[in-house]
Coordinates of C-alpha atoms in Angstrom, one line a residue:
M2 CA -70.5 39.9 -69.0
S3 CA -71.5 37.5 -70.7
N4 CA -74.3 38.0 -73.9
E5 CA -76.0 35.6 -72.4
L6 CA -76.9 37.5 -69.5
R7 CA -77.5 40.9 -70.9
G8 CA -80.7 41.0 -70.3
A9 CA -80.2 40.3 -66.5
E10 CA -77.7 42.8 -66.2
V11 CA -80.3 45.0 -67.9
R12 CA -82.9 44.2 -65.4
L13 CA -81.0 45.2 -62.6
E14 CA -79.9 48.2 -63.9
R15 CA -84.1 49.1 -64.5
A16 CA -83.9 48.4 -60.6
M17 CA -81.4 50.8 -59.9
E18 CA -83.4 53.2 -61.6
H19 CA -85.9 52.5 -59.8
I20 CA -84.0 52.7 -56.4
D21 CA -83.3 55.8 -57.1
A22 CA -85.8 57.7 -57.8
L23 CA -87.5 55.5 -55.4
K24 CA -84.8 57.3 -52.6
H25 CA -85.0 61.1 -54.5
E26 CA -89.3 60.9 -54.1
A27 CA -88.8 59.2 -50.7
R28 CA -86.5 62.2 -49.9
M29 CA -89.3 65.0 -50.7
F30 CA -91.5 63.2 -49.5
M31 CA -90.7 63.7 -45.8
M32 CA -88.7 67.4 -46.6
E33 CA -92.7 68.8 -46.7
L34 CA -94.4 69.6 -44.6
P35 CA -96.0 68.9 -42.3
Q36 CA -93.8 66.2 -41.2
A37 CA -94.6 62.8 -41.8
Y38 CA -94.2 60.5 -38.8
G39 CA -94.0 62.1 -35.2
W40 CA -93.6 60.0 -31.5
A41 CA -95.1 60.7 -28.7
I42 CA -93.5 59.5 -25.6
P43 CA -95.5 59.1 -21.7
D44 CA -95.1 61.3 -19.4
K45 CA -94.9 58.7 -16.6
P46 CA -93.5 55.3 -17.0
I47 CA -95.4 51.9 -17.1
D48 CA -94.3 49.8 -14.6
G49 CA -91.1 51.4 -14.9
E50 CA -90.2 51.9 -18.4
Y51 CA -91.4 54.4 -21.3
I52 CA -93.1 53.2 -24.3
L53 CA -92.3 55.3 -27.4
R54 CA -95.1 55.0 -30.1
A55 CA -94.7 56.0 -33.3
Q56 CA -97.1 58.4 -34.9
I57 CA -97.8 58.3 -38.5
K58 CA -99.3 61.8 -39.7
R59 CA -99.5 62.6 -43.2
L60 CA -99.1 58.6 -45.4
P61 CA -96.7 58.5 -48.3
P62 CA -97.6 59.1 -51.9
M63 CA -98.7 55.3 -53.3
R64 CA -96.2 56.2 -56.4
L65 CA -93.6 55.4 -53.6
G66 CA -95.1 51.6 -53.2
I67 CA -95.0 51.2 -56.9
L68 CA -90.8 52.6 -57.4
A69 CA -90.2 50.0 -55.3
A70 CA -92.4 47.3 -56.0
D71 CA -90.7 48.0 -59.7
S72 CA -87.3 47.2 -58.5
V73 CA -88.3 44.1 -56.7
H74 CA -90.1 43.3 -59.7
N75 CA -87.4 44.0 -61.6
L76 CA -84.4 42.3 -58.9
R77 CA -86.9 39.0 -59.5
A78 CA -86.6 39.0 -63.1
A79 CA -82.7 38.6 -63.2
L80 CA -82.6 36.1 -61.1
D81 CA -84.9 34.3 -63.3
M82 CA -83.0 35.4 -66.3
I83 CA -80.2 34.4 -64.7
A84 CA -81.2 30.6 -63.6
W85 CA -83.0 29.9 -67.7
E86 CA -79.3 30.8 -69.0
L87 CA -77.6 28.9 -66.5
A88 CA -80.1 26.1 -67.9
F89 CA -78.8 26.3 -71.2
K90 CA -75.2 25.7 -69.7
G91 CA -77.0 22.1 -68.8
G92 CA -77.0 18.6 -69.6
N93 CA -80.4 18.8 -69.9
P94 CA -81.1 21.9 -71.2
P95 CA -85.3 23.1 -71.8
P96 CA -87.4 24.4 -75.2
D97 CA -87.8 27.9 -75.8
D98 CA -91.3 27.3 -74.6
D99 CA -90.5 26.3 -71.3
R100 CA -91.6 28.4 -68.6
S101 CA -90.8 26.5 -65.6
V102 CA -87.1 27.0 -65.6
G103 CA -86.4 29.9 -62.7
F104 CA -84.5 30.6 -59.4
P105 CA -87.3 29.2 -56.4
I106 CA -87.1 31.6 -53.4
C107 CA -88.3 29.3 -50.8
S108 CA -88.5 30.5 -47.5
N109 CA -88.6 26.7 -45.5
E110 CA -86.8 23.0 -46.4
D111 CA -91.0 21.8 -47.5
A112 CA -91.1 25.1 -50.1
W113 CA -87.8 24.0 -51.3
K114 CA -88.2 19.5 -51.9
S115 CA -91.9 21.0 -53.2
H116 CA -93.0 20.0 -57.0
H117 CA -92.9 23.6 -58.1
A118 CA -89.6 24.6 -56.5
Q119 CA -88.1 21.1 -57.8
R120 CA -89.3 21.6 -61.8
M121 CA -88.0 25.5 -61.5
I122 CA -84.4 24.0 -60.8
D123 CA -84.6 20.2 -62.7
R124 CA -82.7 21.4 -66.1
L125 CA -80.0 23.1 -64.0
D126 CA -76.4 21.5 -62.6
P127 CA -76.5 20.2 -59.5
E128 CA -73.6 22.3 -58.9
V129 CA -75.5 25.3 -60.0
V130 CA -78.4 24.1 -57.2
K131 CA -76.3 24.1 -54.4
V132 CA -75.4 27.0 -54.5
I133 CA -79.1 28.3 -55.3
Y134 CA -79.9 26.1 -52.4
A135 CA -77.3 28.0 -50.0
F136 CA -79.1 31.1 -50.8
Q137 CA -82.2 29.8 -50.1
P138 CA -84.0 32.4 -46.8
Y139 CA -84.4 29.5 -44.4
N140 CA -80.7 29.2 -44.9
R141 CA -78.7 32.7 -44.4
P142 CA -79.1 34.5 -41.5
P143 CA -81.4 37.6 -41.2
P144 CA -82.0 40.2 -43.0
P145 CA -83.7 37.1 -45.5
Y146 CA -83.5 40.1 -48.4
L147 CA -84.7 37.1 -50.9
D148 CA -87.8 36.4 -49.2
L149 CA -88.6 39.7 -48.8
I150 CA -88.4 40.6 -52.6
Q151 CA -90.3 37.0 -53.2
A152 CA -92.5 37.9 -50.5
I153 CA -93.6 41.7 -52.2
D154 CA -93.0 40.8 -55.7
N155 CA -95.7 38.5 -55.0
W156 CA -97.9 40.6 -53.5
S157 CA -97.5 43.9 -55.7
K158 CA -99.0 41.8 -58.8
H159 CA -102.2 42.3 -56.6
K160 CA -102.7 45.6 -54.3
A161 CA -100.0 48.7 -54.7
V162 CA -97.9 48.0 -52.1
P163 CA -98.4 50.9 -49.1
G164 CA -101.4 49.0 -49.6
L165 CA -100.4 46.4 -48.1
L166 CA -99.2 47.6 -45.2
G167 CA -103.2 49.3 -44.6
F168 CA -102.3 52.4 -46.2
Y169 CA -105.1 52.6 -48.2

């Protein structure tokens, strides 16, 4: 990998470290007794159908959410770092104090056309912008991974991820 993208590479490596730790700690949590989850199936069908209901019996530790948030934050930062480096390859490179360059993640066309998103790609080569546009969640079939990365990164700046789900 080129020197220019070394920062993004290190961010991705760090994200993988957090993901590996998350997998390990989630496995350990799920192996503890009592089981963290269960289910209930009614004795009789309702309108001819049985409905399986999940039951949370034990809440996950907040640390799992923090590991997930740290993973996502590093993935998000890597995208912005790549956009920054690509801006230097364009015809109008940003000054060192420019904080507007980034990798926009837009859930709809209006967000893509917004002043904020356009400022992020303003200094990028038009061919690079086409690629970023093609990866926008509303242009891709589900699952919308970039949308999820954006949402978790934004939410986790203010709350622990399990808190977002109402656990804490």
